[in-house]
Amino acid sequence: MSDLLKVVVKAMDERLAEDIVVLDFQNQSPFCDYFVIGSALNHRMAKSIIDRVEEKVIASGGSIRAIEGNEDSAWQLIDCNGIIAHVFVDGEREVYQLEKLWGDLPRVEVAI
């Protein structure tokens, strides 16, 4: 498990992301190693989580490839070069069901 993964999960937890799940994509995709999925109570909270991940990743020496969504988006994500963090506003996570879609992938426990 990478140090960057711990940084991302901790940053999401610091901004009170709920139900954080980490899926291991290392043997599935050449484009990313992990999905980190979390929920937020509202749009402002989701934006705050994404902003915190960006801040902490850069502070740890990492870089950001892309950020998708804005403060009005119900699904926002940040691509941290191999780790993609998804933040869903309450209710949207159940619509897309990423954990079910990728249910055969191993889940990773990250101690924070």
Short mmCIF file of N, CA and C in Angstrom, two decimals:
data_model
loop_
_atom_site.label_atom_id
_atom_site.label_comp_id
_atom_site.label_asym_id
_atom_site.label_seq_id
_atom_site.Cartn_x
_atom_site.Cartn_y
_atom_site.Cartn_z
N MET A 1 0.85 -1.17 0.00
CA MET A 1 0.00 0.00 0.00
C MET A 1 0.89 1.24 0.00
N SER A 2 0.51 2.21 -0.78
CA SER A 2 1.35 3.40 -0.92
C SER A 2 1.09 4.42 0.18
N ASP A 3 2.12 5.22 0.44
CA ASP A 3 1.95 6.32 1.39
C ASP A 3 0.93 7.32 0.88
N LEU A 4 0.89 7.51 -0.43
CA LEU A 4 -0.07 8.45 -1.02
C LEU A 4 -1.50 8.00 -0.75
N LEU A 5 -1.75 6.71 -0.77
CA LEU A 5 -3.09 6.21 -0.46
C LEU A 5 -3.49 6.60 0.95
N LYS A 6 -2.56 6.47 1.89
CA LYS A 6 -2.84 6.86 3.27
C LYS A 6 -3.13 8.35 3.37
N VAL A 7 -2.39 9.17 2.61
CA VAL A 7 -2.61 10.62 2.61
C VAL A 7 -4.02 10.93 2.12
N VAL A 8 -4.44 10.29 1.04
CA VAL A 8 -5.76 10.55 0.46
C VAL A 8 -6.87 10.15 1.44
N VAL A 9 -6.77 8.95 1.99
CA VAL A 9 -7.80 8.47 2.92
C VAL A 9 -7.86 9.36 4.16
N LYS A 10 -6.70 9.71 4.69
CA LYS A 10 -6.68 10.57 5.89
C LYS A 10 -7.28 11.93 5.59
N ALA A 11 -6.96 12.51 4.44
CA ALA A 11 -7.52 13.82 4.07
C ALA A 11 -9.04 13.75 3.96
N MET A 12 -9.55 12.68 3.37
CA MET A 12 -11.00 12.53 3.26
C MET A 12 -11.63 12.40 4.64
N ASP A 13 -10.99 11.63 5.50
CA ASP A 13 -11.50 11.44 6.86
C ASP A 13 -11.47 12.75 7.65
N GLU A 14 -10.44 13.56 7.46
CA GLU A 14 -10.33 14.84 8.16
C GLU A 14 -11.49 15.78 7.83
N ARG A 15 -12.03 15.65 6.64
CA ARG A 15 -13.17 16.49 6.22
C ARG A 15 -14.50 15.74 6.36
N LEU A 16 -14.45 14.66 7.15
CA LEU A 16 -15.65 13.91 7.56
C LEU A 16 -16.37 13.20 6.43
N ALA A 17 -15.62 12.73 5.44
CA ALA A 17 -16.23 11.87 4.42
C ALA A 17 -16.76 10.62 5.12
N GLU A 18 -17.91 10.16 4.68
CA GLU A 18 -18.54 9.01 5.31
C GLU A 18 -18.34 7.75 4.48
N ASP A 19 -18.35 6.61 5.17
CA ASP A 19 -18.31 5.30 4.51
C ASP A 19 -17.19 5.20 3.47
N ILE A 20 -15.97 5.52 3.87
CA ILE A 20 -14.83 5.47 2.95
C ILE A 20 -14.50 4.01 2.63
N VAL A 21 -14.42 3.73 1.34
CA VAL A 21 -14.08 2.39 0.85
C VAL A 21 -12.93 2.53 -0.14
N VAL A 22 -11.96 1.62 -0.05
CA VAL A 22 -10.82 1.62 -0.97
C VAL A 22 -10.86 0.32 -1.77
N LEU A 23 -10.88 0.46 -3.10
CA LEU A 23 -10.86 -0.70 -4.00
C LEU A 23 -9.49 -0.78 -4.67
N ASP A 24 -8.93 -1.98 -4.72
CA ASP A 24 -7.60 -2.20 -5.29
C ASP A 24 -7.71 -2.51 -6.78
N PHE A 25 -7.25 -1.58 -7.61
CA PHE A 25 -7.29 -1.71 -9.06
C PHE A 25 -5.94 -2.11 -9.65
N GLN A 26 -4.95 -2.44 -8.83
CA GLN A 26 -3.59 -2.66 -9.32
C GLN A 26 -3.50 -3.75 -10.38
N ASN A 27 -4.30 -4.78 -10.28
CA ASN A 27 -4.27 -5.86 -11.28
C ASN A 27 -5.41 -5.74 -12.29
N GLN A 28 -6.14 -4.64 -12.25
CA GLN A 28 -7.30 -4.46 -13.10
C GLN A 28 -7.09 -3.42 -14.20
N SER A 29 -6.35 -2.36 -13.88
CA SER A 29 -6.26 -1.23 -14.79
C SER A 29 -4.85 -0.67 -14.87
N PRO A 30 -4.40 -0.30 -16.07
CA PRO A 30 -3.10 0.36 -16.18
C PRO A 30 -3.17 1.85 -15.84
N PHE A 31 -4.37 2.35 -15.61
CA PHE A 31 -4.57 3.79 -15.41
C PHE A 31 -4.67 4.21 -13.95
N CYS A 32 -5.01 3.28 -13.08
CA CYS A 32 -5.06 3.65 -11.66
C CYS A 32 -4.79 2.43 -10.80
N ASP A 33 -4.33 2.69 -9.59
CA ASP A 33 -4.05 1.63 -8.63
C ASP A 33 -5.19 1.44 -7.63
N TYR A 34 -5.84 2.55 -7.26
CA TYR A 34 -6.89 2.48 -6.26
C TYR A 34 -8.02 3.45 -6.58
N PHE A 35 -9.24 3.05 -6.22
CA PHE A 35 -10.38 3.96 -6.12
C PHE A 35 -10.60 4.16 -4.63
N VAL A 36 -10.77 5.39 -4.21
CA VAL A 36 -11.19 5.70 -2.85
C VAL A 36 -12.55 6.36 -2.99
N ILE A 37 -13.56 5.78 -2.36
CA ILE A 37 -14.93 6.25 -2.52
C ILE A 37 -15.45 6.69 -1.16
N GLY A 38 -16.05 7.89 -1.14
CA GLY A 38 -16.63 8.40 0.09
C GLY A 38 -17.89 9.19 -0.19
N SER A 39 -18.64 9.47 0.86
CA SER A 39 -19.88 10.24 0.73
C SER A 39 -19.79 11.52 1.54
N ALA A 40 -20.54 12.52 1.07
CA ALA A 40 -20.63 13.81 1.76
C ALA A 40 -22.11 14.14 1.96
N LEU A 41 -22.40 14.91 2.99
CA LEU A 41 -23.79 15.26 3.29
C LEU A 41 -24.37 16.26 2.31
N ASN A 42 -23.50 17.10 1.72
CA ASN A 42 -23.99 18.12 0.79
C ASN A 42 -22.87 18.51 -0.18
N HIS A 43 -23.22 19.37 -1.13
CA HIS A 43 -22.26 19.77 -2.17
C HIS A 43 -21.06 20.52 -1.59
N ARG A 44 -21.31 21.40 -0.65
CA ARG A 44 -20.22 22.17 -0.06
C ARG A 44 -19.22 21.26 0.67
N MET A 45 -19.75 20.27 1.36
CA MET A 45 -18.89 19.32 2.05
C MET A 45 -18.07 18.49 1.05
N ALA A 46 -18.69 18.09 -0.04
CA ALA A 46 -17.97 17.33 -1.08
C ALA A 46 -16.82 18.15 -1.63
N LYS A 47 -17.06 19.41 -1.92
CA LYS A 47 -16.01 20.30 -2.43
C LYS A 47 -14.89 20.45 -1.41
N SER A 48 -15.26 20.56 -0.14
CA SER A 48 -14.27 20.68 0.93
C SER A 48 -13.39 19.43 1.01
N ILE A 49 -13.98 18.27 0.83
CA ILE A 49 -13.22 17.01 0.85
C ILE A 49 -12.23 16.98 -0.30
N ILE A 50 -12.69 17.31 -1.50
CA ILE A 50 -11.81 17.32 -2.68
C ILE A 50 -10.68 18.32 -2.49
N ASP A 51 -11.01 19.52 -1.98
CA ASP A 51 -9.98 20.54 -1.75
C ASP A 51 -8.93 20.06 -0.75
N ARG A 52 -9.38 19.36 0.30
CA ARG A 52 -8.45 18.86 1.32
C ARG A 52 -7.53 17.79 0.74
N VAL A 53 -8.09 16.90 -0.08
CA VAL A 53 -7.26 15.88 -0.72
C VAL A 53 -6.20 16.55 -1.58
N GLU A 54 -6.60 17.52 -2.38
CA GLU A 54 -5.65 18.24 -3.24
C GLU A 54 -4.54 18.87 -2.40
N GLU A 55 -4.92 19.57 -1.34
CA GLU A 55 -3.96 20.24 -0.47
C GLU A 55 -2.96 19.26 0.14
N LYS A 56 -3.46 18.17 0.68
CA LYS A 56 -2.60 17.20 1.37
C LYS A 56 -1.70 16.42 0.40
N VAL A 57 -2.23 16.08 -0.77
CA VAL A 57 -1.42 15.36 -1.76
C VAL A 57 -0.26 16.23 -2.21
N ILE A 58 -0.53 17.48 -2.52
CA ILE A 58 0.53 18.39 -2.96
C ILE A 58 1.55 18.62 -1.83
N ALA A 59 1.06 18.79 -0.59
CA ALA A 59 1.95 18.99 0.55
C ALA A 59 2.86 17.79 0.79
N SER A 60 2.39 16.60 0.40
CA SER A 60 3.20 15.39 0.60
C SER A 60 4.15 15.12 -0.56
N GLY A 61 4.16 16.03 -1.55
CA GLY A 61 5.06 15.87 -2.69
C GLY A 61 4.42 15.21 -3.90
N GLY A 62 3.15 14.88 -3.80
CA GLY A 62 2.43 14.28 -4.92
C GLY A 62 1.91 15.34 -5.87
N SER A 63 1.23 14.89 -6.90
CA SER A 63 0.65 15.83 -7.86
C SER A 63 -0.76 15.40 -8.23
N ILE A 64 -1.49 16.34 -8.78
CA ILE A 64 -2.87 16.11 -9.18
C ILE A 64 -2.94 16.09 -10.70
N ARG A 65 -3.52 15.05 -11.26
CA ARG A 65 -3.67 14.95 -12.71
C ARG A 65 -4.93 15.70 -13.17
N ALA A 66 -6.02 15.56 -12.43
CA ALA A 66 -7.28 16.21 -12.83
C ALA A 66 -8.25 16.24 -11.67
N ILE A 67 -9.13 17.23 -11.72
CA ILE A 67 -10.27 17.31 -10.81
C ILE A 67 -11.51 17.46 -11.68
N GLU A 68 -12.49 16.61 -11.42
CA GLU A 68 -13.74 16.65 -12.19
C GLU A 68 -14.89 17.02 -11.27
N GLY A 69 -15.78 17.84 -11.80
CA GLY A 69 -16.92 18.31 -11.02
C GLY A 69 -16.64 19.67 -10.43
N ASN A 70 -17.68 20.29 -9.93
CA ASN A 70 -17.55 21.59 -9.26
C ASN A 70 -18.41 21.58 -8.01
N GLU A 71 -18.54 22.73 -7.36
CA GLU A 71 -19.26 22.76 -6.09
C GLU A 71 -20.74 22.40 -6.22
N ASP A 72 -21.27 22.37 -7.43
CA ASP A 72 -22.67 21.99 -7.63
C ASP A 72 -22.83 20.54 -8.08
N SER A 73 -21.73 19.83 -8.27
CA SER A 73 -21.79 18.46 -8.77
C SER A 73 -22.09 17.48 -7.64
N ALA A 74 -22.92 16.50 -7.94
CA ALA A 74 -23.26 15.47 -6.96
C ALA A 74 -22.20 14.37 -6.91
N TRP A 75 -21.32 14.34 -7.92
CA TRP A 75 -20.21 13.38 -7.96
C TRP A 75 -18.98 14.16 -8.37
N GLN A 76 -18.02 14.24 -7.47
CA GLN A 76 -16.77 14.92 -7.75
C GLN A 76 -15.64 13.90 -7.60
N LEU A 77 -14.59 14.09 -8.38
CA LEU A 77 -13.45 13.19 -8.22
C LEU A 77 -12.16 13.95 -8.44
N ILE A 78 -11.11 13.38 -7.87
CA ILE A 78 -9.77 13.94 -8.01
C ILE A 78 -8.83 12.79 -8.35
N ASP A 79 -8.06 12.97 -9.41
CA ASP A 79 -7.11 11.96 -9.87
C ASP A 79 -5.73 12.34 -9.35
N CYS A 80 -5.25 11.56 -8.41
CA CYS A 80 -3.96 11.81 -7.77
C CYS A 80 -2.89 10.89 -8.35
N ASN A 81 -2.83 10.79 -9.67
CA ASN A 81 -1.82 9.98 -10.35
C ASN A 81 -1.76 8.55 -9.83
N GLY A 82 -2.80 7.82 -10.05
CA GLY A 82 -2.85 6.42 -9.65
C GLY A 82 -3.88 6.13 -8.59
N ILE A 83 -4.29 7.16 -7.89
CA ILE A 83 -5.34 7.02 -6.89
C ILE A 83 -6.44 8.00 -7.26
N ILE A 84 -7.63 7.46 -7.51
CA ILE A 84 -8.75 8.31 -7.88
C ILE A 84 -9.75 8.32 -6.73
N ALA A 85 -9.94 9.50 -6.15
CA ALA A 85 -10.88 9.65 -5.04
C ALA A 85 -12.20 10.17 -5.59
N HIS A 86 -13.27 9.46 -5.27
CA HIS A 86 -14.62 9.82 -5.68
C HIS A 86 -15.39 10.27 -4.44
N VAL A 87 -16.08 11.40 -4.55
CA VAL A 87 -16.92 11.87 -3.45
C VAL A 87 -18.32 12.09 -4.00
N PHE A 88 -19.27 11.41 -3.40
CA PHE A 88 -20.67 11.51 -3.80
C PHE A 88 -21.46 12.26 -2.75
N VAL A 89 -22.32 13.16 -3.22
CA VAL A 89 -23.25 13.81 -2.31
C VAL A 89 -24.30 12.77 -1.93
N ASP A 90 -24.73 12.83 -0.70
CA ASP A 90 -25.67 11.86 -0.13
C ASP A 90 -26.76 11.46 -1.13
N GLY A 91 -26.87 10.16 -1.38
CA GLY A 91 -27.87 9.63 -2.29
C GLY A 91 -27.33 9.26 -3.66
N GLU A 92 -26.37 10.02 -4.16
CA GLU A 92 -25.82 9.76 -5.50
C GLU A 92 -24.98 8.48 -5.54
N ARG A 93 -24.36 8.16 -4.45
CA ARG A 93 -23.52 6.96 -4.41
C ARG A 93 -24.34 5.71 -4.73
N GLU A 94 -25.57 5.68 -4.24
CA GLU A 94 -26.45 4.54 -4.48
C GLU A 94 -26.89 4.47 -5.94
N VAL A 95 -26.93 5.60 -6.62
CA VAL A 95 -27.31 5.63 -8.03
C VAL A 95 -26.25 4.93 -8.88
N TYR A 96 -24.98 5.26 -8.65
CA TYR A 96 -23.90 4.74 -9.49
C TYR A 96 -23.33 3.41 -9.01
N GLN A 97 -23.42 3.13 -7.73
CA GLN A 97 -23.03 1.85 -7.14
C GLN A 97 -21.66 1.35 -7.61
N LEU A 98 -20.64 2.19 -7.47
CA LEU A 98 -19.30 1.78 -7.90
C LEU A 98 -18.81 0.54 -7.16
N GLU A 99 -19.13 0.44 -5.87
CA GLU A 99 -18.70 -0.73 -5.11
C GLU A 99 -19.32 -2.01 -5.66
N LYS A 100 -20.56 -1.93 -6.12
CA LYS A 100 -21.22 -3.10 -6.71
C LYS A 100 -20.65 -3.39 -8.10
N LEU A 101 -20.45 -2.34 -8.88
CA LEU A 101 -19.90 -2.49 -10.23
C LEU A 101 -18.54 -3.18 -10.19
N TRP A 102 -17.71 -2.79 -9.23
CA TRP A 102 -16.37 -3.35 -9.09
C TRP A 102 -16.30 -4.27 -7.87
N GLY A 103 -17.38 -4.95 -7.56
CA GLY A 103 -17.48 -5.77 -6.36
C GLY A 103 -16.52 -6.93 -6.28
N ASP A 104 -15.97 -7.36 -7.43
CA ASP A 104 -15.04 -8.48 -7.41
C ASP A 104 -13.61 -8.06 -7.05
N LEU A 105 -13.37 -6.76 -6.96
CA LEU A 105 -12.02 -6.29 -6.62
C LEU A 105 -11.81 -6.34 -5.11
N PRO A 106 -10.56 -6.57 -4.70
CA PRO A 106 -10.29 -6.58 -3.26
C PRO A 106 -10.46 -5.19 -2.65
N ARG A 107 -10.95 -5.18 -1.43
CA ARG A 107 -11.02 -3.94 -0.66
C ARG A 107 -9.77 -3.85 0.20
N VAL A 108 -9.33 -2.63 0.40
CA VAL A 108 -8.11 -2.38 1.16
C VAL A 108 -8.48 -1.63 2.43
N GLU A 109 -8.01 -2.12 3.56
CA GLU A 109 -8.20 -1.43 4.83
C GLU A 109 -7.02 -0.49 5.03
N VAL A 110 -7.31 0.77 5.29
CA VAL A 110 -6.27 1.77 5.51
C VAL A 110 -6.44 2.32 6.92
N ALA A 111 -5.42 2.12 7.75
CA ALA A 111 -5.45 2.65 9.11
C ALA A 111 -5.12 4.14 9.07
N ILE A 112 -5.95 4.92 9.73
CA ILE A 112 -5.71 6.37 9.75
C ILE A 112 -5.52 6.88 11.17
#
